Coordinates of C-alpha atoms in Angstrom, one line a residue:
Chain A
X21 CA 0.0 0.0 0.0
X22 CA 2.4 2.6 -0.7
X23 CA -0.1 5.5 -1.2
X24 CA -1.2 5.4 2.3
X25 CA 2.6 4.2 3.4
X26 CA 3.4 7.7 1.5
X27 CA 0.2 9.7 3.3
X28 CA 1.3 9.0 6.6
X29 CA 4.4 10.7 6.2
X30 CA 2.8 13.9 5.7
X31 CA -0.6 13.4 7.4
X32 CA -3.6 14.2 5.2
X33 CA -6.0 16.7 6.4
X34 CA -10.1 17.3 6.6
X35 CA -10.8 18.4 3.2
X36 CA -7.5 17.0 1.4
X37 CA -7.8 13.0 2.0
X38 CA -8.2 9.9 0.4
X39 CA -11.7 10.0 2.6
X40 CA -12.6 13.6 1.0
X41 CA -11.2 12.2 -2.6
X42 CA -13.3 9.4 -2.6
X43 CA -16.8 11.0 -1.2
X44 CA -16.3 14.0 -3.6
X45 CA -19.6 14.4 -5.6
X46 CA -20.2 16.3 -8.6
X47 CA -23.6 18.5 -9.0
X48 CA -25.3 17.6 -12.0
X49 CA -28.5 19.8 -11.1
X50 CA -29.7 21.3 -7.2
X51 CA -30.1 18.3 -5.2
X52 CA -28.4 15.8 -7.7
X53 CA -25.3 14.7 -7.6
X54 CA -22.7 11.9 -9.5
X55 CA -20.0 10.1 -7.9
X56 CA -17.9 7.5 -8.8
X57 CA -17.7 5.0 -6.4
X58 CA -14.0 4.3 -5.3
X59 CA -13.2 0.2 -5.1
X60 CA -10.8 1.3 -2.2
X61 CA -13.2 1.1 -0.2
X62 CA -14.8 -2.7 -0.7
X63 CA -14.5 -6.0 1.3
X64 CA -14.3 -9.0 -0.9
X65 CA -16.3 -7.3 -3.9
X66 CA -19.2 -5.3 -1.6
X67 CA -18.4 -1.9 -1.2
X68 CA -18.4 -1.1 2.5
X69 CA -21.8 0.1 4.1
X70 CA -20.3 3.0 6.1
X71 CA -18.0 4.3 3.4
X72 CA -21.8 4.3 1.4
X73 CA -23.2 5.8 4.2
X74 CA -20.6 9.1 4.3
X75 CA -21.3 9.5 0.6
X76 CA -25.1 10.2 1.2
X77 CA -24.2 12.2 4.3
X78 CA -22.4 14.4 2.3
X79 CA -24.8 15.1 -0.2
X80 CA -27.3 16.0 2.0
X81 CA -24.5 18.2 4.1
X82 CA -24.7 20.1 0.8
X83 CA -28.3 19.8 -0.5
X84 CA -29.7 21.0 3.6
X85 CA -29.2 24.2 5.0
X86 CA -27.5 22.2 7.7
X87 CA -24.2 20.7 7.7
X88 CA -23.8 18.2 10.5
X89 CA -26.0 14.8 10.4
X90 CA -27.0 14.4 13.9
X91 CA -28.7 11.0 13.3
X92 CA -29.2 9.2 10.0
X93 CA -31.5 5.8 8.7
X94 CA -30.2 4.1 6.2
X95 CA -32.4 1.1 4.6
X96 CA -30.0 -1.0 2.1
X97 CA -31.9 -2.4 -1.0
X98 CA -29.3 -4.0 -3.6
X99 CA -25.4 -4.8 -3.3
X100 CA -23.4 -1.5 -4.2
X101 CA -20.6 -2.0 -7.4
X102 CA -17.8 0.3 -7.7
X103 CA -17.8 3.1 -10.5
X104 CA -21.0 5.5 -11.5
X105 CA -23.3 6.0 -9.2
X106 CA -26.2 8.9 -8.6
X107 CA -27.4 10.6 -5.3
X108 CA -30.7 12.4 -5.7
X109 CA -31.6 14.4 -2.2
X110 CA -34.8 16.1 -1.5
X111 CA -35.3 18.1 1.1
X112 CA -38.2 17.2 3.7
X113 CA -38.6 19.7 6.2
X114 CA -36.2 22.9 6.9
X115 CA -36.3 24.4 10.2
X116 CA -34.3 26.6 12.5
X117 CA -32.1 24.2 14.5
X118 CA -32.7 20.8 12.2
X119 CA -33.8 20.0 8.8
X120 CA -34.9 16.8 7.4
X121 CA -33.8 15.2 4.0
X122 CA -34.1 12.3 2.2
X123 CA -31.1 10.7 -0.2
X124 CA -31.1 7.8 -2.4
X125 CA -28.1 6.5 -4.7
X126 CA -28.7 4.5 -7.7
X127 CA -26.5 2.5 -10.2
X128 CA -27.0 1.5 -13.7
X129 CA -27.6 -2.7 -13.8
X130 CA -26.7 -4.2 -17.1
X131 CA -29.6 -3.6 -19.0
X132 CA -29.0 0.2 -18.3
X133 CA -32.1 0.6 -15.7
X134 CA -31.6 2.4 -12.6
X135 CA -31.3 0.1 -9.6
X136 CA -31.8 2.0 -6.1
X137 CA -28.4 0.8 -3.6
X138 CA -29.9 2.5 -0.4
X139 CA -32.3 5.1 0.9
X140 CA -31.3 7.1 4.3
X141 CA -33.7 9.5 5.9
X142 CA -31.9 11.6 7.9
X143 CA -31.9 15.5 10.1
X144 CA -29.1 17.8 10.3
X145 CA -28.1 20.7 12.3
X146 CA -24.9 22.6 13.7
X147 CA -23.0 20.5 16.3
X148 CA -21.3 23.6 17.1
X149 CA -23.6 25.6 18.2
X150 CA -25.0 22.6 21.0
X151 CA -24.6 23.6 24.5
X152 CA -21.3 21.5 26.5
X153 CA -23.5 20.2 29.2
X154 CA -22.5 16.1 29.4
X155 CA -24.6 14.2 31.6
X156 CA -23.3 10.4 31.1
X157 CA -23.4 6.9 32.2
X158 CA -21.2 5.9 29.5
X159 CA -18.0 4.9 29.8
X160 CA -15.1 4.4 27.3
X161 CA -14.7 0.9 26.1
X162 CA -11.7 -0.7 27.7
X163 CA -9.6 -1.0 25.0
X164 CA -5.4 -2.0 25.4
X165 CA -2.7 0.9 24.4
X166 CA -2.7 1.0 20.3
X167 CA 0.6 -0.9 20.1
X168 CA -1.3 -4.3 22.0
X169 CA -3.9 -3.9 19.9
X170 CA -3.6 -5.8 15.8
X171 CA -4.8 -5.2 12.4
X172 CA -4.5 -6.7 8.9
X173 CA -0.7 -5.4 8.6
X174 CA 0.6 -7.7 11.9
X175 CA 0.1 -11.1 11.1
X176 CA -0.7 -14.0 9.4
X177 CA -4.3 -14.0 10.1
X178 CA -6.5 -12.8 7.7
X179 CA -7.9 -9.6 9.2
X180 CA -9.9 -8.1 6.4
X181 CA -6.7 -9.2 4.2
X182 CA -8.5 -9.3 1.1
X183 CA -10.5 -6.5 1.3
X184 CA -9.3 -3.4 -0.5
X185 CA -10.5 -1.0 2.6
X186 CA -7.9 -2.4 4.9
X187 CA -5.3 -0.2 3.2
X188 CA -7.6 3.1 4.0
X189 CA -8.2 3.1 7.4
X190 CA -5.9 2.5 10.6
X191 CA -8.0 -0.8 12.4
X192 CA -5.9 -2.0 15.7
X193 CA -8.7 -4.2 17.3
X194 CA -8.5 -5.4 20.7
X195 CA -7.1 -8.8 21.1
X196 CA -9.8 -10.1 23.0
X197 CA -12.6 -9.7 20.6
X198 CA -9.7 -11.3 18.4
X199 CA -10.5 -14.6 18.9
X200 CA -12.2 -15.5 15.5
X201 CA -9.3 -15.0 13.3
X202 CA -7.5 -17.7 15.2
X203 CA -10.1 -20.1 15.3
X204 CA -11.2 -19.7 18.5
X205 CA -13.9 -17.3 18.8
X206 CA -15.1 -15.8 22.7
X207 CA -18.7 -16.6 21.6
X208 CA -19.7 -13.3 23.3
X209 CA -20.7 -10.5 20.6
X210 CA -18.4 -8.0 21.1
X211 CA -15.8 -6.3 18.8
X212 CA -13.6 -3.2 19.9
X213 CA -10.7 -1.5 17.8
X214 CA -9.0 1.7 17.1
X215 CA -10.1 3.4 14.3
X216 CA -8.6 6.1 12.1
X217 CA -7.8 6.5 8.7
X218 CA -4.8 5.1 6.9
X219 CA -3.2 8.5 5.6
X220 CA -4.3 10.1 9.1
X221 CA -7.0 12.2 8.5
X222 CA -8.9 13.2 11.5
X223 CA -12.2 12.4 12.0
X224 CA -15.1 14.8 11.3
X225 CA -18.7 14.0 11.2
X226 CA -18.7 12.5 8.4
X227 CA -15.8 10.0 9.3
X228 CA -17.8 8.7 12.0
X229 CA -20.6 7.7 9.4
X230 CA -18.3 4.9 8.0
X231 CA -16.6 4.4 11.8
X232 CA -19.7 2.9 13.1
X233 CA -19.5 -0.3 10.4
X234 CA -16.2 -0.5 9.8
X235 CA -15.0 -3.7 12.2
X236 CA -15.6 -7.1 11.0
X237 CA -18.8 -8.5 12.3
X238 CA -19.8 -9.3 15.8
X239 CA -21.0 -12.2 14.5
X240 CA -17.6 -13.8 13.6
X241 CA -16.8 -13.8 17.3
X242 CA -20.5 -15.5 18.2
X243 CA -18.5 -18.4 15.9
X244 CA -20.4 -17.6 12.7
X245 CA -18.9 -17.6 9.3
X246 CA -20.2 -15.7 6.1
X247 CA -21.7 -12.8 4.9
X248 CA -23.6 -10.9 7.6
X249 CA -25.7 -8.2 5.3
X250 CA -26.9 -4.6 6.8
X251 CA -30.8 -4.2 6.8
X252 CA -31.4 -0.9 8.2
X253 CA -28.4 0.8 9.9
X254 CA -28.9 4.1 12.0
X255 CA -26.7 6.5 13.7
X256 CA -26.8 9.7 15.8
X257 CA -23.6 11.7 16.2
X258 CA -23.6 13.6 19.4
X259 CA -20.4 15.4 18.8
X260 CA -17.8 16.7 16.7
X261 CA -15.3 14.4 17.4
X262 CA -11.8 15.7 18.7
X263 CA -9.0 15.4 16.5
X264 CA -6.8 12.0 17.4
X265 CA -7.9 8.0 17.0
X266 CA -11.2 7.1 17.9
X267 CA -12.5 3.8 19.9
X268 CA -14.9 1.9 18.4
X269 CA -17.4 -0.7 20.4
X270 CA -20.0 -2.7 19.1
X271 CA -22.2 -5.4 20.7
X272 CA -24.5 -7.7 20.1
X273 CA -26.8 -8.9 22.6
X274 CA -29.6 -10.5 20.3
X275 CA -29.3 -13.1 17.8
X276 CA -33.0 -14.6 16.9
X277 CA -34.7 -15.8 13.9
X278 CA -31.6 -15.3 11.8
X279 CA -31.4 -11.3 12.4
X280 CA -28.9 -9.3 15.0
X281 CA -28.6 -6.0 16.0
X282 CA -25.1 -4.2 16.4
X283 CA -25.1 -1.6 18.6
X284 CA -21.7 0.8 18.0
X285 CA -20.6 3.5 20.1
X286 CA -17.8 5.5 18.8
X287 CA -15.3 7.3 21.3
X288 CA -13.2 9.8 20.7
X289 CA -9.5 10.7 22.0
X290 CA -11.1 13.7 24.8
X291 CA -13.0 11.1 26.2
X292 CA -16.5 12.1 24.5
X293 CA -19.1 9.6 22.9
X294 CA -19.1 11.1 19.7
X295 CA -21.7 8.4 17.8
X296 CA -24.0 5.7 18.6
X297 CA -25.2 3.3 15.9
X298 CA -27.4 0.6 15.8
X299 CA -28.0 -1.8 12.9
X300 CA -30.2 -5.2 11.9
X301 CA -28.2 -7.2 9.6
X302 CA -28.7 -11.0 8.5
X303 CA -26.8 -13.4 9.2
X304 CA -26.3 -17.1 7.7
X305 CA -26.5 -19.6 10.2
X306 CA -23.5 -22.1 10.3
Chain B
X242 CA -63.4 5.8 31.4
X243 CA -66.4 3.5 30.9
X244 CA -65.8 2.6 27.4
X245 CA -62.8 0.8 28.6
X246 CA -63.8 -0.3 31.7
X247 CA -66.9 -2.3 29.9
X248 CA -64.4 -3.6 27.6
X249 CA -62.1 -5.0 30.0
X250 CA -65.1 -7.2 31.3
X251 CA -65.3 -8.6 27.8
X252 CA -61.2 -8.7 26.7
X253 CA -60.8 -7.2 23.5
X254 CA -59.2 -8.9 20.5
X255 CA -57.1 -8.6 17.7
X256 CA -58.9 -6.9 14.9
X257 CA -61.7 -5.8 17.6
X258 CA -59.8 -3.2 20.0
X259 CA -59.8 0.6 20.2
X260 CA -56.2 0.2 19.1
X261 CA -57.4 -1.9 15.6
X262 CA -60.8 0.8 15.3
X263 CA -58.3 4.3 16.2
X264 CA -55.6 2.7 13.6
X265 CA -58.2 1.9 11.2
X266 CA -57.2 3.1 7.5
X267 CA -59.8 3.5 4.3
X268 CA -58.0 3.0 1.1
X269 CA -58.1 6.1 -0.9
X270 CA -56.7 4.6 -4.2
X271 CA -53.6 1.7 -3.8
X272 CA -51.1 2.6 -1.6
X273 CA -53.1 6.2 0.0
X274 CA -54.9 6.5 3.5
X275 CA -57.3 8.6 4.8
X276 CA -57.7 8.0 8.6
X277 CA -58.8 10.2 11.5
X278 CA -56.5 10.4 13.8
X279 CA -57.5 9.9 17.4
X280 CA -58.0 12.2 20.3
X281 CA -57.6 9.1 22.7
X282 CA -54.0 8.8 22.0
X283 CA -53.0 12.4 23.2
X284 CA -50.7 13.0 25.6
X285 CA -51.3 16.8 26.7
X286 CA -52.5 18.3 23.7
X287 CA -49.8 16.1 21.0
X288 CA -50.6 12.5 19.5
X289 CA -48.3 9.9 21.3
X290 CA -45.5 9.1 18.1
X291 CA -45.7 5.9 19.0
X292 CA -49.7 5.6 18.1
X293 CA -48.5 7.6 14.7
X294 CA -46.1 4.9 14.2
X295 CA -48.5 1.8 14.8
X296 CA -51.2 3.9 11.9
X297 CA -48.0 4.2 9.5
X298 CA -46.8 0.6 10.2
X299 CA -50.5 -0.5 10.0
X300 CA -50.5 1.2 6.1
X301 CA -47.0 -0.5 5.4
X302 CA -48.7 -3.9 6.3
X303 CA -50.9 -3.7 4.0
X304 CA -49.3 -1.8 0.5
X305 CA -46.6 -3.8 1.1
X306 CA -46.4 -7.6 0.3
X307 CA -45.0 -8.6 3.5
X308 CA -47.1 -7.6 6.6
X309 CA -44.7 -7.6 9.8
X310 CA -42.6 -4.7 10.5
X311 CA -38.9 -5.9 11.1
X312 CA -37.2 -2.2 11.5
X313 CA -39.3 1.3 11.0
X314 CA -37.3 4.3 10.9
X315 CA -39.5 7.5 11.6
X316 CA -38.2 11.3 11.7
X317 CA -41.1 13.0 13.2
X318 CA -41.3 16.4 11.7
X319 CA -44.4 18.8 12.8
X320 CA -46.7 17.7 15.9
X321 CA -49.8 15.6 14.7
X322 CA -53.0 16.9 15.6
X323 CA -56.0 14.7 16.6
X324 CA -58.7 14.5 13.0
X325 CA -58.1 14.3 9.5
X326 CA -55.2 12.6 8.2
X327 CA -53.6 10.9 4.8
X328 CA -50.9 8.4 4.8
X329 CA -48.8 7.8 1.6
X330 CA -47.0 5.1 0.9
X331 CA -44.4 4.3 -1.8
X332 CA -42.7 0.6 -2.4
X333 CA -39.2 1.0 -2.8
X334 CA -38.3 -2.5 -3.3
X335 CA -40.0 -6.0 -2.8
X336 CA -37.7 -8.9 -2.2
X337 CA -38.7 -12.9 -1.2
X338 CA -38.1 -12.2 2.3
X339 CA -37.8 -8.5 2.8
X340 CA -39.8 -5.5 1.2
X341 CA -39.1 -2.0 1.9
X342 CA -41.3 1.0 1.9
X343 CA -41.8 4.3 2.9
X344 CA -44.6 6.2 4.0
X345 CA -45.7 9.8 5.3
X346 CA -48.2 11.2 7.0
X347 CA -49.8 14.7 6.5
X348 CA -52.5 17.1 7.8
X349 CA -53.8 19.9 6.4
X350 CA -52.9 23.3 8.1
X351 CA -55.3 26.8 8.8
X352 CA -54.8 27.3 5.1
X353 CA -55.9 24.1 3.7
X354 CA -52.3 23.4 2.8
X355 CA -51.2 19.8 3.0
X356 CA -48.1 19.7 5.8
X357 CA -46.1 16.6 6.3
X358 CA -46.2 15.4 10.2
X359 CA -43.6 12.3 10.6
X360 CA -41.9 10.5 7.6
X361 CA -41.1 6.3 7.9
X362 CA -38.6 4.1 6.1
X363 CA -39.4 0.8 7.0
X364 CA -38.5 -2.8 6.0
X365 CA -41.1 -5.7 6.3
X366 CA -41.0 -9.4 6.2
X367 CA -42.5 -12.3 7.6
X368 CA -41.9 -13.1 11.5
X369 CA -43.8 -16.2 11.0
X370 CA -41.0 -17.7 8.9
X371 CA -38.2 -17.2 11.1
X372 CA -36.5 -19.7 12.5
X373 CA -36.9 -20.6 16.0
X374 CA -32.8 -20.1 17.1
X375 CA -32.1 -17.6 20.1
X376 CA -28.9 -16.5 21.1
X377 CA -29.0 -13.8 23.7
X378 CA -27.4 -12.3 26.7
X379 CA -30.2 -9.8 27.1
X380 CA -32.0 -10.4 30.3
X381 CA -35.7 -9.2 30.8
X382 CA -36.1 -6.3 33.2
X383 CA -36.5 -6.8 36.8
X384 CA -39.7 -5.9 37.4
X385 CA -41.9 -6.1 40.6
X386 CA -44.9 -8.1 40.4
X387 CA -47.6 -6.1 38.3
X388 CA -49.9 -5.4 41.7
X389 CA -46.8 -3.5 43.2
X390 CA -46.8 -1.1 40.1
X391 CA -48.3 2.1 39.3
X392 CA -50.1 3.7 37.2
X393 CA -52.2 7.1 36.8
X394 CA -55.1 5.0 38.7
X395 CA -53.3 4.4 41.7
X396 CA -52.7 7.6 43.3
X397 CA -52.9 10.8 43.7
X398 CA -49.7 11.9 41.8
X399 CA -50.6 13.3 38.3
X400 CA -48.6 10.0 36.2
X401 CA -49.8 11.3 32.6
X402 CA -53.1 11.9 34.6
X403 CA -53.9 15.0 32.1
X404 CA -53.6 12.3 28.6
X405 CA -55.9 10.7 27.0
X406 CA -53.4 8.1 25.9
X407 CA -53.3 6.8 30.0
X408 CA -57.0 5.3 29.7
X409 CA -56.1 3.1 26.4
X410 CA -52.9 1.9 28.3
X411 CA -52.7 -0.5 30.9
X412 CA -49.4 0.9 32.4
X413 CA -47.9 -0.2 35.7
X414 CA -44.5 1.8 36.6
X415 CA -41.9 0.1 38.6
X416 CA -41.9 2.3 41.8
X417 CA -38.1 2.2 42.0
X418 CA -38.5 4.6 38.7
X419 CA -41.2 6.5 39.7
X420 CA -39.1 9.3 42.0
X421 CA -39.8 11.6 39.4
X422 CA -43.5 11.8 40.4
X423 CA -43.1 12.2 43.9
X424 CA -40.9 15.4 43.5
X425 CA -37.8 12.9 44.1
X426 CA -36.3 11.9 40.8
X427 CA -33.5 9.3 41.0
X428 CA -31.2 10.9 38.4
X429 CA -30.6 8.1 36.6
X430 CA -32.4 7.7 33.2
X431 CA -34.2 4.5 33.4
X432 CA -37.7 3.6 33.1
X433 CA -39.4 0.7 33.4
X434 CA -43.3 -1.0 33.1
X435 CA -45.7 -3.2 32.3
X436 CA -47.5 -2.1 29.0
X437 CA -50.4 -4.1 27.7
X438 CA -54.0 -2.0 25.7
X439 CA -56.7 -1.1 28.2
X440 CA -59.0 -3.3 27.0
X441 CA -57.4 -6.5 27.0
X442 CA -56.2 -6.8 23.3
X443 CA -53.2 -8.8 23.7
X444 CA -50.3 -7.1 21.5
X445 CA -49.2 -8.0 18.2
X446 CA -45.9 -6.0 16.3
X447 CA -48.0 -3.4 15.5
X448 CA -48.7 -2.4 19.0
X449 CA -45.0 -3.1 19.7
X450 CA -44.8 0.2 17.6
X451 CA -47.1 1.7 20.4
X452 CA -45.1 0.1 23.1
X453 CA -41.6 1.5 22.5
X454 CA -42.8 5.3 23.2
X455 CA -45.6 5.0 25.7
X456 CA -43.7 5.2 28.5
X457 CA -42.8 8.5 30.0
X458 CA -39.3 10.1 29.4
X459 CA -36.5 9.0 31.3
X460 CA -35.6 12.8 31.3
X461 CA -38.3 13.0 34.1
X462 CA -36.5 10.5 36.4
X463 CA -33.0 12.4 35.5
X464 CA -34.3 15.5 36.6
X465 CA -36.1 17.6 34.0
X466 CA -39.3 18.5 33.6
X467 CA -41.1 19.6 30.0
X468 CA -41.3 18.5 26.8
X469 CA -39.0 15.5 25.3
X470 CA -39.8 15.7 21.3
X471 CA -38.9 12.5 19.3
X472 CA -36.6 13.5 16.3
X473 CA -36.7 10.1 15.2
X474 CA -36.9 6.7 16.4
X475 CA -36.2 3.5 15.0
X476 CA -38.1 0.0 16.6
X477 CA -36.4 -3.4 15.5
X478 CA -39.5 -6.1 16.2
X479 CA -37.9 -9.4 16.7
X480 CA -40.2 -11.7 17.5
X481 CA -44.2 -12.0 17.4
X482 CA -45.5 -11.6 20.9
X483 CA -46.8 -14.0 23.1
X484 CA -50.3 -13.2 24.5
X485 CA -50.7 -11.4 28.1
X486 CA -48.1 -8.3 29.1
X487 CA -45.2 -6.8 28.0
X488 CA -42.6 -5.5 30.0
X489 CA -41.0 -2.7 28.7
X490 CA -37.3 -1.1 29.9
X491 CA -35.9 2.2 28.8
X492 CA -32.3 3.5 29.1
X493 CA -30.9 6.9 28.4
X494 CA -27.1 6.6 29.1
X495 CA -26.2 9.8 27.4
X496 CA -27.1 13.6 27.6
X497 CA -25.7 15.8 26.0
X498 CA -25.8 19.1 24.0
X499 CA -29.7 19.4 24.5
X500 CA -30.1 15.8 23.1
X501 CA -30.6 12.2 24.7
X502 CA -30.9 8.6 23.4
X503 CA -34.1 6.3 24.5
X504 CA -33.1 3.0 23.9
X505 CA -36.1 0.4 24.9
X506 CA -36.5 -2.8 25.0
X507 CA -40.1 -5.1 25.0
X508 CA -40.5 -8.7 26.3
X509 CA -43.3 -10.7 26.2
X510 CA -45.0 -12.9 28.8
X511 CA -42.7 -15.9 27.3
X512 CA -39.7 -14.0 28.1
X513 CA -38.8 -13.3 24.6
X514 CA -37.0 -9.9 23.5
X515 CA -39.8 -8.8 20.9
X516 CA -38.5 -5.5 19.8
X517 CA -35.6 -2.9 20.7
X518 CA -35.9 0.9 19.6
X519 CA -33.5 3.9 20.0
X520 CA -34.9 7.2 19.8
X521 CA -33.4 10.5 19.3
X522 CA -34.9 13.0 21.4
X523 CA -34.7 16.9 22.2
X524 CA -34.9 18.3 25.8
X525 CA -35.7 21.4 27.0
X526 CA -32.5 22.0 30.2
X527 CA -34.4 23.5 33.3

């Protein structure tokens, strides 16, 4: 990976990123917008749900008259390809403190008909202008220093290994929620990792869209195997995060009937939950 | 309350409740509702958002070609008023096992103009079909026995005793949450219940939709008093309950910058987890 290897050296900042490169849209008309999807950002051959996620969020940071998502639903219909895609916003509601929009992206199947990838309903505001008051029962996940912690890069095991996003972010997950990759998954359904990205870009709003399903699936450590597809996926972002790494958690308490939920909470380096997420995917029992 | 008094002698049923006649939609033309919304599901002067999200999920049932909820996301966007209202639906993609749809709901203002009150994104299935496999670490609330709970009937303190919504509920409060009624909140942001419909009707997912908001807000038992507007809420159903009560927990771990999670959680009288919700909500700091 010698783009990011060359990043790093000079740290890439909010605005000038692989992250900003790769979510840049193009205006075609107000409220429309083309992008080409970037195949850094795919595991196996899907592209990744959160990266999809941050594209829509910033088209409606641009199509709203507010700029920060403060919590956004995203239902996933069809499998998302890399290369041309179309975001078409429309604004729901526009009001003083929060607006509501609405933002689907669409591909062209092989026949050349329009195929809708996901839909997200979502309201935005400022985050800076919310009052500091913090009144929390939330604590940090415990998470070892950074340099206990592993990703793809550290070992034989295949972390992510053949997934193309592996090279964009900065994933050092916690040993303990490790257990999977060597065969020997905890059974509990919990994941935890550093998260950052790869050419060390802070996070922004925006970042924390594709933070909260970035880590491999809960389910892996419940000793599952095999594609665990998003349903519905929805986050609030109560902050702006600080500059530095964040800490990702996710759970799972609830596997029935072939459906969990993954609960994230995202954690920035001041000490502030900066995102909660929760999302139903599928899984395939094995 | 006679009408539900009477009814309780004779348990309502499915399809025969107040909940089934005040959710009740007429089919305008395929996929549009007219209903009239009712004044019996007011708290104060507003109509409870979970009774608005039971009407839209109730519309979803039946445009769509799968008839149990799985996940509803809903950004509510002006305050419903009790009396005329029209629900449109749209089907954004139907699948073997999972459709997805959308619907709004709208009221006419002073002018006669047509303003939309709460938006849903929603994916549907078949509960029915699901296997039978449970894997959970979630634990049902501990709740005193029903006849050591309270609700607006019991006492002199005024537990939602100005709503219409408290004599279509059968609500018993675990006293350990109730501070906030007796002047002596316990600061943390829990809440807990039995929830079941007035008249007996045993629930079904569409009054899971009812039962993830029908508690009051943890806010009250951390301390604040006024309003606690929904910005949106998302309900994962899980599971088709089991006849008799539910018991329904809600958690806010996090305040902050004027905004607060509600996460819930609903068992049923077999002990199942039948549906989880997270709500973004506004409150007013005092």
């Amino acid at each position: 990976m010698p783009e990011a290897a060359s990043a790093q050296a000079t740290r890439a900042v909010i605005g000038d990123s692989e992250f900003d490169r790769d979510t840049a849209l193009t205006q075609r008309e107000p409220g429309v917008y083309d992008i080409d999807l970037s195949a850094g950002w795919t595991i196996i051959n899907a592209v990744n749900g959160g990266y999809l996620l941050a594209v829509l969020g910033r088209a409606l940071a641009d199509a709203l008259p507010h700029s920060d998502p403060f919590t956004v639903s995203a239902h996933y219909l069809t499998a998302s390809q890399p290369g041309p895609a179309v975001v078409r916003t429309e604004t729901v509601r526009t009001g003083r403190t929060l607006s509501t929009g609405q933002a689907s992206l669409f591909q062209r199947d092989e026949q050349g008909n329009e195929v809708e990838r996901i839909r997200v309903l979502a309201s935005y505001g400022d985050l800076d202008t919310l009052p500091d008051d913090v009144r929390t029962t939330a604590v940090p996940p415990a998470l070892p220093p950074m340099d206990q912690c592993f990703g793809p890069e550290d070992g034989p095991a295949p972390v992510d290994g053949s997934s193309e996003i592996a090279g964009r972010l900065m994933l050092k997950l916690d040993p303990s929620t490790l257990g999977w990759a060597l065969g020997k998954p905890s059974g509990k359904g919990e994941m935890r990792a550093w998260f950052g990205l790869a050419d060390g870009r802070d996070p922004d709003p925006l970042a924390l869209l594709l933070a909260v399903d970035a880590l491999p699936p809960t389910a892996f450590e419940m000793g599952l195997t095999g594609w665990v597809p998003t349903v519905e996926l929805t986050v609030h972002v109560r902050c702006r995060p600080a500059p530095g790494p964040l800490r990702v958690s996710i759970t799972t308490r609830n596997l029935a009937g072939g459906f969990l939920e993954e609960d994230a909470e995202v954690w920035d380096s001041a000490g502030r939950l900066v995102a909660q997420s929760r999302q139903l995917a599928r899984v395939r029992l094995s």
